PDB file of C-alpha atoms and ligand atoms in Angstrom:
ATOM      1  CA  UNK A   1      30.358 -22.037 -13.018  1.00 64.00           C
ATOM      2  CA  UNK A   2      26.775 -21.080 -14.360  1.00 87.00           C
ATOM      3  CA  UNK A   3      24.902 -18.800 -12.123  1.00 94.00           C
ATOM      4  CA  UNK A   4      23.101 -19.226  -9.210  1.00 97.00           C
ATOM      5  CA  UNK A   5      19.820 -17.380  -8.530  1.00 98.00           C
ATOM      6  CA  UNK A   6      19.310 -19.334  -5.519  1.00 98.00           C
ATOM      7  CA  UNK A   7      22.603 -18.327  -3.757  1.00 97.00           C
ATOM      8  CA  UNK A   8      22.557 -14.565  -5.020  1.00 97.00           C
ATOM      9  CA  UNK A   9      19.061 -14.492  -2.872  1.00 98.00           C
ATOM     10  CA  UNK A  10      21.129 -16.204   0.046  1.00 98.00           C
ATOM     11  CA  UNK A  11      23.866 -13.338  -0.514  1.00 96.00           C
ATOM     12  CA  UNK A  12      21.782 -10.705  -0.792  1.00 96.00           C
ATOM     13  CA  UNK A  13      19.515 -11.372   2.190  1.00 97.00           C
ATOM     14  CA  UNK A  14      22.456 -12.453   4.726  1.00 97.00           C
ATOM     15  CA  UNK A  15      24.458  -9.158   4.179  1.00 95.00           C
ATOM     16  CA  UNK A  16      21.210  -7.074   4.868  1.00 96.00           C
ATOM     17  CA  UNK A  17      20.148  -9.139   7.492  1.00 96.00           C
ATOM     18  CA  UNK A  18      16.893 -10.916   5.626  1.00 98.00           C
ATOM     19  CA  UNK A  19      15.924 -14.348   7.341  1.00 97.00           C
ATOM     20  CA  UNK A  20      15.405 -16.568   4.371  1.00 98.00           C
ATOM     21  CA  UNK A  21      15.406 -20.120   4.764  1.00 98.00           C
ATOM     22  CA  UNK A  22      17.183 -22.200   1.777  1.00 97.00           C
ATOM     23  CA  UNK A  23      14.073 -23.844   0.142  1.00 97.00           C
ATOM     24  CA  UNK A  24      12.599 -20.356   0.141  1.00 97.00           C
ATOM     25  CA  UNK A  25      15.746 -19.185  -1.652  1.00 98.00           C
ATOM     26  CA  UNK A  26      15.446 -22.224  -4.365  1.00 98.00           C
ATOM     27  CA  UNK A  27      12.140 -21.029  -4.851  1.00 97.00           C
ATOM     28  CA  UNK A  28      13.304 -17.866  -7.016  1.00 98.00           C
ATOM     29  CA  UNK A  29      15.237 -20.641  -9.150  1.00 97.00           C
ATOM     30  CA  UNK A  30      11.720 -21.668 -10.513  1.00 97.00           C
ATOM     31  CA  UNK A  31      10.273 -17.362 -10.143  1.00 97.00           C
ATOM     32  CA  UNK A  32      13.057 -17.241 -12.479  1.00 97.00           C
ATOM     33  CA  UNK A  33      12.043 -19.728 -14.728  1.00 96.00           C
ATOM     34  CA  UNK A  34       8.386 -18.698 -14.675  1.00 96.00           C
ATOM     35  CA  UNK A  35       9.575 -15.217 -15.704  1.00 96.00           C
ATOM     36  CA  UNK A  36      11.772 -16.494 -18.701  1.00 94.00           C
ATOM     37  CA  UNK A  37       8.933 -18.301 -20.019  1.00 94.00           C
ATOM     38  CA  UNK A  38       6.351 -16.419 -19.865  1.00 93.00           C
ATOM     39  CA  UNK A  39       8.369 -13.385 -20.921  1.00 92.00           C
ATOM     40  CA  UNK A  40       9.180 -15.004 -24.115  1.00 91.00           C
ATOM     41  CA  UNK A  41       5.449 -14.702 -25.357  1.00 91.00           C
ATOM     42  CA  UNK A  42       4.554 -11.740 -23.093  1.00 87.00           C
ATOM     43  CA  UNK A  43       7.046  -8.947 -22.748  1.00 86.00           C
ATOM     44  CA  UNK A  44       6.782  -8.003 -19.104  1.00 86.00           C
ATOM     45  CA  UNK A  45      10.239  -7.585 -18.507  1.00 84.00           C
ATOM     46  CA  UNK A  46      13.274  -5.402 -20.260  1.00 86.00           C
ATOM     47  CA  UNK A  47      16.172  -7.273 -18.231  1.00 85.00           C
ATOM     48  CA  UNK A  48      17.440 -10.644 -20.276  1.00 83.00           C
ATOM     49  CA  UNK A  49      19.629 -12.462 -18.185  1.00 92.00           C
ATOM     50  CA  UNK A  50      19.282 -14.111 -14.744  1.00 94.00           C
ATOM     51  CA  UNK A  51      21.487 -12.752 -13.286  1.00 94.00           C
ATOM     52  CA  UNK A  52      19.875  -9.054 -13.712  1.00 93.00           C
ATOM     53  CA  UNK A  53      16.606 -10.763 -12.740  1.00 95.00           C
ATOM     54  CA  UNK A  54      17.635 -12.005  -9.676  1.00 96.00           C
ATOM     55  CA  UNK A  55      19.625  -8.767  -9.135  1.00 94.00           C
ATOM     56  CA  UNK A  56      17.526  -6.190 -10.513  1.00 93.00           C
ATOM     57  CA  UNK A  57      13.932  -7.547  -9.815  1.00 95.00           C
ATOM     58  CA  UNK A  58      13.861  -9.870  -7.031  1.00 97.00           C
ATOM     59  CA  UNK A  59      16.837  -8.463  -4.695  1.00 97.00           C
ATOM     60  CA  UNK A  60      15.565  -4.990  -5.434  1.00 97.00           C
ATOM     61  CA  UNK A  61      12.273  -5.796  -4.368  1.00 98.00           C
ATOM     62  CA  UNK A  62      13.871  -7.750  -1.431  1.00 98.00           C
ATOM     63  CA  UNK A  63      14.525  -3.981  -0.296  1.00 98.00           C
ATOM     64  CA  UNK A  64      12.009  -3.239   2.368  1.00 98.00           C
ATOM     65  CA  UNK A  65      12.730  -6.658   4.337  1.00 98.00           C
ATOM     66  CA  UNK A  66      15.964  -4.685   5.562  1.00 98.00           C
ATOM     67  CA  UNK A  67      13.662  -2.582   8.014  1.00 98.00           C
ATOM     68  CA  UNK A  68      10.781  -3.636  10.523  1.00 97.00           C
ATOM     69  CA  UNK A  69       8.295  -1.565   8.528  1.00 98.00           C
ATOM     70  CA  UNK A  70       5.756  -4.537   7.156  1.00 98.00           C
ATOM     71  CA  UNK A  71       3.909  -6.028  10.838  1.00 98.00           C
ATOM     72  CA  UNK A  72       3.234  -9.735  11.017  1.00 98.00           C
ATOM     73  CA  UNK A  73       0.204 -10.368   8.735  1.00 98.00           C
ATOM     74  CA  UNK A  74      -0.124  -7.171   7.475  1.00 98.00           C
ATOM     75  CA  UNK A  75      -2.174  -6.145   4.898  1.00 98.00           C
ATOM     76  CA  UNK A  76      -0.340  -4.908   1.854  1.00 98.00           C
ATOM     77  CA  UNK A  77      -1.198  -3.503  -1.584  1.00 98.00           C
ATOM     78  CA  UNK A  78       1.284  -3.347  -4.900  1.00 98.00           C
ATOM     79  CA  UNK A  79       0.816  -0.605  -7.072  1.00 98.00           C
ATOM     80  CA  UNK A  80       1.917  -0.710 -10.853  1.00 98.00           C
ATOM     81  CA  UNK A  81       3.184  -4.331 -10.094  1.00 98.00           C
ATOM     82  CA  UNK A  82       3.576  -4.552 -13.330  1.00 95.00           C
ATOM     83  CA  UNK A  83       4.647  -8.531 -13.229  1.00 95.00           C
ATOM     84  CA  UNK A  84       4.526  -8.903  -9.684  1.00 97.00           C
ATOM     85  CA  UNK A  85       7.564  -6.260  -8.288  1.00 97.00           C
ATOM     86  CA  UNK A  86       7.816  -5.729  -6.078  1.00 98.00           C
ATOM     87  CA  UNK A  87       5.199  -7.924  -4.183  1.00 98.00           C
ATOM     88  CA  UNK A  88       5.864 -11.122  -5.323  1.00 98.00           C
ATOM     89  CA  UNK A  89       9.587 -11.322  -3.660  1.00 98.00           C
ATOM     90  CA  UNK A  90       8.062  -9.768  -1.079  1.00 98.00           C
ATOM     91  CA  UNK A  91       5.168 -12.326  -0.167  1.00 98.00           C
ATOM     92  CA  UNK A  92       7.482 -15.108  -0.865  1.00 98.00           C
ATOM     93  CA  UNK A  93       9.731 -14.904   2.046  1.00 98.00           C
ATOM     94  CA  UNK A  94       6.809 -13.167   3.677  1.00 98.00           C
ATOM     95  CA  UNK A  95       3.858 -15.925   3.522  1.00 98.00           C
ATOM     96  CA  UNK A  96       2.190 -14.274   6.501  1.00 98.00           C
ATOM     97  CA  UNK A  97       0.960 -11.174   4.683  1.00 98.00           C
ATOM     98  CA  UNK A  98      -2.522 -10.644   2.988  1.00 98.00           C
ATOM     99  CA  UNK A  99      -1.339  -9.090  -0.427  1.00 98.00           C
ATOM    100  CA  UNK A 100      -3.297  -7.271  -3.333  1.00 98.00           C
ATOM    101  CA  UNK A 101      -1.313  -6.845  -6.643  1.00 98.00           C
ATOM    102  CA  UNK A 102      -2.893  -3.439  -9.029  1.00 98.00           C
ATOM    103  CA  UNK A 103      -2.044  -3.293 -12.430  1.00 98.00           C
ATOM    104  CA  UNK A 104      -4.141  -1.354 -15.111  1.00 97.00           C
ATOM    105  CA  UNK A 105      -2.387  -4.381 -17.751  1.00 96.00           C
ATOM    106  CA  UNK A 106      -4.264  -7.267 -17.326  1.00 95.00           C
ATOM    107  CA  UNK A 107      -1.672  -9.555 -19.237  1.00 94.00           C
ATOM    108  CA  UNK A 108       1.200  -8.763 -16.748  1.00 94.00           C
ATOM    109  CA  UNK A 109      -1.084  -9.584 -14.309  1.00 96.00           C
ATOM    110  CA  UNK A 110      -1.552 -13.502 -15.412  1.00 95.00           C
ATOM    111  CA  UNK A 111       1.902 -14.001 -14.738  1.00 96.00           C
ATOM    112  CA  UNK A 112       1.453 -12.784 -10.788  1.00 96.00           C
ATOM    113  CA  UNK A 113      -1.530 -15.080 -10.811  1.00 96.00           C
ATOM    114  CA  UNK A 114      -0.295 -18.483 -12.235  1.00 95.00           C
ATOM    115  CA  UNK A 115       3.089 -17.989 -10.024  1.00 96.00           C
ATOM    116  CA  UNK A 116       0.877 -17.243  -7.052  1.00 96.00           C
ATOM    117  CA  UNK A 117      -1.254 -21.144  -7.939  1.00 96.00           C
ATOM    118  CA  UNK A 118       2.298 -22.521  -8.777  1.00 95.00           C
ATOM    119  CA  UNK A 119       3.666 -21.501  -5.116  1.00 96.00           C
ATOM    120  CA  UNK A 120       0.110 -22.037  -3.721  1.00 96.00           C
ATOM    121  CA  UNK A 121       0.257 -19.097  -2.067  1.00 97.00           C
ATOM    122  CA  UNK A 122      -2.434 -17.476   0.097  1.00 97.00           C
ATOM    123  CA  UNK A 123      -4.313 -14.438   0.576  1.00 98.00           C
ATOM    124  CA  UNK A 124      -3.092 -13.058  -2.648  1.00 98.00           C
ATOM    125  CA  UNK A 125      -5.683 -10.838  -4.482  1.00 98.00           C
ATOM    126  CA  UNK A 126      -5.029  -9.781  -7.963  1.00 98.00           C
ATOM    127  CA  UNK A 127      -6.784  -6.277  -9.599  1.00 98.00           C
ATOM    128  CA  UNK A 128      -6.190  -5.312 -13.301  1.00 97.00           C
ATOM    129  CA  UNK A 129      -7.335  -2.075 -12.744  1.00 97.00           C
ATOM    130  CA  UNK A 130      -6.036   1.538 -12.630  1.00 97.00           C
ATOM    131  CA  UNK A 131      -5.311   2.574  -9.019  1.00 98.00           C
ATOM    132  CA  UNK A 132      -7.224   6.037  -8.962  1.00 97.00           C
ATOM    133  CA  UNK A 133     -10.351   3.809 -10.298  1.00 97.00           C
ATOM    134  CA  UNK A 134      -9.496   0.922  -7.582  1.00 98.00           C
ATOM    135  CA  UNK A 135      -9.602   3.229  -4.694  1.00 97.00           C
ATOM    136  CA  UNK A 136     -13.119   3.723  -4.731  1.00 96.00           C
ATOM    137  CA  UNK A 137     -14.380   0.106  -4.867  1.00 97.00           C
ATOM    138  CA  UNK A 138     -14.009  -0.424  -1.352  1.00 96.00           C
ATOM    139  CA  UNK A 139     -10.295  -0.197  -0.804  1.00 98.00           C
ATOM    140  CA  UNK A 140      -9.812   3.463   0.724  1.00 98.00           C
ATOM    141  CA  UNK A 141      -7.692   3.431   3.455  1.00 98.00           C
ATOM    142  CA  UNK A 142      -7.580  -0.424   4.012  1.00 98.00           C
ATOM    143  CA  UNK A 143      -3.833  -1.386   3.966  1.00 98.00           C
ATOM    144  CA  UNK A 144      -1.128  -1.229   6.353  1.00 98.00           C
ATOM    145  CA  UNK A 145       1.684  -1.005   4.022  1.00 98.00           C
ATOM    146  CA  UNK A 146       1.544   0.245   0.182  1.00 98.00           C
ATOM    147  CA  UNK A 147       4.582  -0.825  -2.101  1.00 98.00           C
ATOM    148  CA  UNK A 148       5.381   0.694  -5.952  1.00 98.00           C
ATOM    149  CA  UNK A 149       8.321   0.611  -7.767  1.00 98.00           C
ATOM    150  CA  UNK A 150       8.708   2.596 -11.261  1.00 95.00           C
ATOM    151  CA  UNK A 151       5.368   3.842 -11.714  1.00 96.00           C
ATOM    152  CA  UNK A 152       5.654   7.221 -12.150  1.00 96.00           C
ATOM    153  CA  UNK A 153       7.214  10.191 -10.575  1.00 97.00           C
ATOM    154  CA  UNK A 154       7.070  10.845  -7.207  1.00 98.00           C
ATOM    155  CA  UNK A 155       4.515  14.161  -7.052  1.00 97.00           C
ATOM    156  CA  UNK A 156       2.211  11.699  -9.197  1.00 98.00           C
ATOM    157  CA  UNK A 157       2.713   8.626  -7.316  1.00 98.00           C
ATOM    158  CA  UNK A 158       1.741   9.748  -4.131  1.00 98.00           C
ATOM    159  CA  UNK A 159      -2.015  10.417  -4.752  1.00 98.00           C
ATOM    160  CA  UNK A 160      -2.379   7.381  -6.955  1.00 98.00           C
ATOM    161  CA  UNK A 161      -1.198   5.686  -3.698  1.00 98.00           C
ATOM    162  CA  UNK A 162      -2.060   7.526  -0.342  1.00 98.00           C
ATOM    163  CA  UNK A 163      -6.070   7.307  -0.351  1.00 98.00           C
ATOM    164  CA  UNK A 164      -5.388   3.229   0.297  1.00 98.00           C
ATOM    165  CA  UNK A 165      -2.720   3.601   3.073  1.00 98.00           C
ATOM    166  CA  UNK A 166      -5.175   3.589   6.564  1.00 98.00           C
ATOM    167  CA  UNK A 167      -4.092   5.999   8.983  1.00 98.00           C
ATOM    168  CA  UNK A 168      -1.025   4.791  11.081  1.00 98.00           C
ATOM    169  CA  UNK A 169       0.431   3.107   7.966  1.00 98.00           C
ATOM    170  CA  UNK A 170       2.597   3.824   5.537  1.00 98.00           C
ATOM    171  CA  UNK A 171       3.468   4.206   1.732  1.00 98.00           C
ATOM    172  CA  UNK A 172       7.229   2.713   0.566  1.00 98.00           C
ATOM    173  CA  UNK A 173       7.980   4.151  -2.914  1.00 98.00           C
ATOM    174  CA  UNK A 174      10.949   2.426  -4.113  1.00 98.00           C
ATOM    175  CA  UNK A 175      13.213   5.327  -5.845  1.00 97.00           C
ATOM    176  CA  UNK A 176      16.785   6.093  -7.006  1.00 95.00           C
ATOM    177  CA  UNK A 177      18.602   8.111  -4.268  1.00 94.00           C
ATOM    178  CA  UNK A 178      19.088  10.778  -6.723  1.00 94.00           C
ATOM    179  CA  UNK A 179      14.769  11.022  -6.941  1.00 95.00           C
ATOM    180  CA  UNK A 180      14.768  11.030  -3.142  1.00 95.00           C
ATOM    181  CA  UNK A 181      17.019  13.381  -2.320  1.00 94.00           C
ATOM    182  CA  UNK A 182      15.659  16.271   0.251  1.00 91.00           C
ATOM    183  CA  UNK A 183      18.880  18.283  -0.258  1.00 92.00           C
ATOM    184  CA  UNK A 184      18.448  19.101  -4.131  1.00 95.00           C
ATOM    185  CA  UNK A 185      14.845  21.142  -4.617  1.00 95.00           C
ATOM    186  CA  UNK A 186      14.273  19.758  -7.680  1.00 95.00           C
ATOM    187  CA  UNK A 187      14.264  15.847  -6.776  1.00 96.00           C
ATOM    188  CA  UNK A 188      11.052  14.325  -7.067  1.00 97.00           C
ATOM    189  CA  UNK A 189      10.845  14.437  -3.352  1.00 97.00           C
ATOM    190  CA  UNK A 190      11.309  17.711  -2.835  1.00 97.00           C
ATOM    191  CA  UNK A 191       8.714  18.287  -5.516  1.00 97.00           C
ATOM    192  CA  UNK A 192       6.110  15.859  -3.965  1.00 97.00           C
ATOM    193  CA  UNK A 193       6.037  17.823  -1.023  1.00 97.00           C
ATOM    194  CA  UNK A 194       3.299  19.681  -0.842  1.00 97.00           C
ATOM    195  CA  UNK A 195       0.840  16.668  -2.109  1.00 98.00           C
ATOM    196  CA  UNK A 196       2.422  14.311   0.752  1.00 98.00           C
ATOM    197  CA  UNK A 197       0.605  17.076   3.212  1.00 98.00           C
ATOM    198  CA  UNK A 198      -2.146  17.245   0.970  1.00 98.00           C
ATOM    199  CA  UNK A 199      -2.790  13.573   1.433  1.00 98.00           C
ATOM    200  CA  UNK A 200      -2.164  13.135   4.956  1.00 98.00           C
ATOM    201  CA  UNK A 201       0.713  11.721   4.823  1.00 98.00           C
ATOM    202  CA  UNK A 202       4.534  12.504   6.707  1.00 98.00           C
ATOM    203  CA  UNK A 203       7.621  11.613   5.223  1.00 98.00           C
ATOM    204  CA  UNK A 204       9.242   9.521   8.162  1.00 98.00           C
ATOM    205  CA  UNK A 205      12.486   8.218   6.628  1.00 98.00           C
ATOM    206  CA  UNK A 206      14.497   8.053   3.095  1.00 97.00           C
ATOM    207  CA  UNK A 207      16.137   3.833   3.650  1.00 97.00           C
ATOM    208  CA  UNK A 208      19.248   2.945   2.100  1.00 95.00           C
ATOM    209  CA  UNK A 209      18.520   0.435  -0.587  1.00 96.00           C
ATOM    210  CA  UNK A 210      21.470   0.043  -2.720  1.00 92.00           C
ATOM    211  CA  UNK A 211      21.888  -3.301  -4.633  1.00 91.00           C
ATOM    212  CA  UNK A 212      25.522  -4.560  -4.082  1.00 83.00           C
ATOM    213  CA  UNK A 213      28.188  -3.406  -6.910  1.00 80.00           C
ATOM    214  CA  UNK A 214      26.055   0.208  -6.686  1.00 78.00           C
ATOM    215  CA  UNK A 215      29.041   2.443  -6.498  1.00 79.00           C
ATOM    216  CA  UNK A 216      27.839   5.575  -7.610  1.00 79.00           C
ATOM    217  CA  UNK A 217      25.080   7.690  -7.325  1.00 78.00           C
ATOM    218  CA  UNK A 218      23.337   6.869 -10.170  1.00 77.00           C
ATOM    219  CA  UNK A 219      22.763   3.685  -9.621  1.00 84.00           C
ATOM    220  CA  UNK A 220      21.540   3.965  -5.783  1.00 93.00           C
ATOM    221  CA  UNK A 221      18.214   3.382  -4.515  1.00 95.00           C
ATOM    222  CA  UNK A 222      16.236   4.273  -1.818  1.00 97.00           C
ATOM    223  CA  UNK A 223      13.265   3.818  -0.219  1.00 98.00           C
ATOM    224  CA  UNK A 224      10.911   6.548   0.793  1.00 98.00           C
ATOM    225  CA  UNK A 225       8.760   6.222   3.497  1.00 98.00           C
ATOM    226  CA  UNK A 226       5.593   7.657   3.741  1.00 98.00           C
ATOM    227  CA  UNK A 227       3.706   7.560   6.842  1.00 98.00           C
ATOM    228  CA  UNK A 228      -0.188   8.152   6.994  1.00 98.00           C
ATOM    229  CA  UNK A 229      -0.809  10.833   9.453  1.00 98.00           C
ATOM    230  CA  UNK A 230      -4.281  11.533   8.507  1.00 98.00           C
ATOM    231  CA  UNK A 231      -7.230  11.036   6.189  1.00 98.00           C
ATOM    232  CA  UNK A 232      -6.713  11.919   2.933  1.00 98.00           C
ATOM    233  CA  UNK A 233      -9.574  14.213   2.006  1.00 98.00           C
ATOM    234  CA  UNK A 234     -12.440  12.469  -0.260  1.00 96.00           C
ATOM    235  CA  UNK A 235     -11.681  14.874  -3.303  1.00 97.00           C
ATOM    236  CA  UNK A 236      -8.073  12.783  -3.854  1.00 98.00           C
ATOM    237  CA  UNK A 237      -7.546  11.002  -6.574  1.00 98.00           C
ATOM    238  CA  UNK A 238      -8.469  13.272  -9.186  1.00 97.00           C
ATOM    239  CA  UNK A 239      -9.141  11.462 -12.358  1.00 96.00           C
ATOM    240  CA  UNK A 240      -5.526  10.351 -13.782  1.00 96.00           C
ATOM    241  CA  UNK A 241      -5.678  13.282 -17.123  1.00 96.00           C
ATOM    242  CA  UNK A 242      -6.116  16.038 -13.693  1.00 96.00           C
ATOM    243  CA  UNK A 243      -3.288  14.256 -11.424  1.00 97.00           C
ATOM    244  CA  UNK A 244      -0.234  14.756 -14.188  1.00 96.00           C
ATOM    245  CA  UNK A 245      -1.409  17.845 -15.901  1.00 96.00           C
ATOM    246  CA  UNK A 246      -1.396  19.723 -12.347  1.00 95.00           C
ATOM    247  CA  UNK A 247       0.102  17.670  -9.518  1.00 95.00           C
ATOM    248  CA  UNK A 248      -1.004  18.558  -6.174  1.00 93.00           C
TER     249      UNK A 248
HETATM  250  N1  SAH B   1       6.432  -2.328 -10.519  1.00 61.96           N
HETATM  251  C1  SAH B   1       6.876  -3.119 -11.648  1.00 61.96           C
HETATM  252  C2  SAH B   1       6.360  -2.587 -12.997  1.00 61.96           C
HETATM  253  C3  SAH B   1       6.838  -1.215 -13.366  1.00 61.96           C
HETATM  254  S1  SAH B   1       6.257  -0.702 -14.956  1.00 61.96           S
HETATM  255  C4  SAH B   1       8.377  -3.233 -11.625  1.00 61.96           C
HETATM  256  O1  SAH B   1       9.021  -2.521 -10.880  1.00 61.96           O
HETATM  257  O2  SAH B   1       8.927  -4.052 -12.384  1.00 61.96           O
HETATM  258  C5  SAH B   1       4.921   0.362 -14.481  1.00 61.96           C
HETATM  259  C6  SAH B   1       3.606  -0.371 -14.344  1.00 61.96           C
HETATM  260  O3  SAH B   1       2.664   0.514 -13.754  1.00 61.96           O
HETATM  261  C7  SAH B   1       3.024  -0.813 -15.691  1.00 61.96           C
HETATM  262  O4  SAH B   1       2.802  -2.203 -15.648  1.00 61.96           O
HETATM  263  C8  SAH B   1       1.728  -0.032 -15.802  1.00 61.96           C
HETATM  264  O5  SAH B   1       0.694  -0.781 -16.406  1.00 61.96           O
HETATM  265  C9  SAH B   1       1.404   0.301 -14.343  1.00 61.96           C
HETATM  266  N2  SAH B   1       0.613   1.524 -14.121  1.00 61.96           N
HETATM  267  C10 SAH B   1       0.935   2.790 -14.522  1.00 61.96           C
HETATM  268  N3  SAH B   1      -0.013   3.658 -14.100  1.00 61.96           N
HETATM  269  C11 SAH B   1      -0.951   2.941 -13.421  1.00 61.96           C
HETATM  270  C12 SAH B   1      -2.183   3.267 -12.762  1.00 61.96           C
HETATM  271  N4  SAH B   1      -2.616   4.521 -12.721  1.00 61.96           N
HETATM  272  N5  SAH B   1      -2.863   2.279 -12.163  1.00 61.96           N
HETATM  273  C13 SAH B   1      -2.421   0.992 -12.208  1.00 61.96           C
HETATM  274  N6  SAH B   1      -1.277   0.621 -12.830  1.00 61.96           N
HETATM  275  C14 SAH B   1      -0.552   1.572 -13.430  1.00 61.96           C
END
């Protein structure tokens, strides 16, 4: 039997708990679709098959749905969505969120855009722009919940992200478990550290987020969650060259 995007979504989200209802599951049929075309004149993703795509991509990003950490219609911001990950999974079982999608490539952008028309989806804002540019232009500490998966290391990450989490909310960097592991001093976690305080933020929690058939380390994730505990100071984010030559 050919594979099933639709009922790997329905898998997924039932053993973790996820409501999803089935003609939101059928959806990522056609997300998966979308992808292969537009992927075939626009590289925006690596993984071939749909199987890895609905694996890799869309249950990954299904992640943070396991905990109570996004409010009813929060306001949420994508960093580095690169093609839409992982805020387009996201806002699709999610309708009731306001969402902004950053990328500093405009083309992967397109593809969040016409899938966001195709769905007719609302309150989706789209920004081709780098995120320590962004973060000036009225969008300093406006979002309940920031998302960013692959970006760039941890210590980096978090000032590229912090200055738009408002106080009270929170940052959810999706990460291996080896890159978020407190125990081992050189993790990227351990690393980021000092910035997190820097920022104002807390870390309140490293989330299991494991894809199923992860049986060893390597191939764990996690989610680290960053809570805002105060204002980051106006000086953060340095221009990008100053951020990964010295992070803070
Ligand atoms: N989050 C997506 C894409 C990861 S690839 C996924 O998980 O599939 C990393 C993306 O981050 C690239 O598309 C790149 O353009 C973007 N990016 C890197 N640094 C950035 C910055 N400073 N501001 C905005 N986007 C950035």
């Amino acid at each position: 039997m050919s594979f099933s995007t639709k009922q790997a979504i329905l898998d997924y989200c039932i053993l973790n708990n996820i409501e999803i209802s089935e003609d939101t599951a059928q959806k990522f049929e056609a997300l998966s679709d979308e992808l292969e075309k537009f992927n075939a004149h626009t590289n925006v993703t690596a993984l071939k098959t749909r199987e890895d795509i609905a694996i890799k991509h869309f249950a990954d990003s299904l992640a943070v749905l396991k905990y109570d950490l996004i409010k009813k219609n929060a306001n949420v911001i994508d960093i580095g969505c690169g093609a839409g990950f992982p805020g387009l999974p996201v806002k699709m079982l999610r309708p009731d969120i306001k969402i902004t999608f950053v990328d500093s490539t405009a083309k992967k952008l397109k593809f969040t855009s016409s899938v966001a028309e195709l769905f007719e989806m609302s309150d989706v804002e789209v920004c081709p722009e780098r995120a320590e540019e962004l973060v000036s232009k009225g969008k300093r500490e406006k979002y309940d919940v920031a998302l960013s998966r692959a970006v760039a290391s941890l210590p980096v990450l978090v000032e590229l992200v912090l200055p738009f989490v408002k106080v009270g909310g929170c940052f959810v960097a999706y990460k291996s478990s080896l890159e978020a592991d407190t125990a081992n001093k050189e993790s990227e976690l351990s690393k980021a550290m000092g910035g997190i305080k820097k920022l104002g933020g807390k870390v309140e929690a490293v989330l299991d987020a494991s894809l199923p058939g992860a049986n060893d380390e390597t191939q764990k994730h996690s989610l680290i969650v960053i809570r805002k505990t105060s204002r980051t100071p106006d000086s953060f984010p340095r221009r990008y060259a100053q951020i990964v030559k010295k992070p803070l």
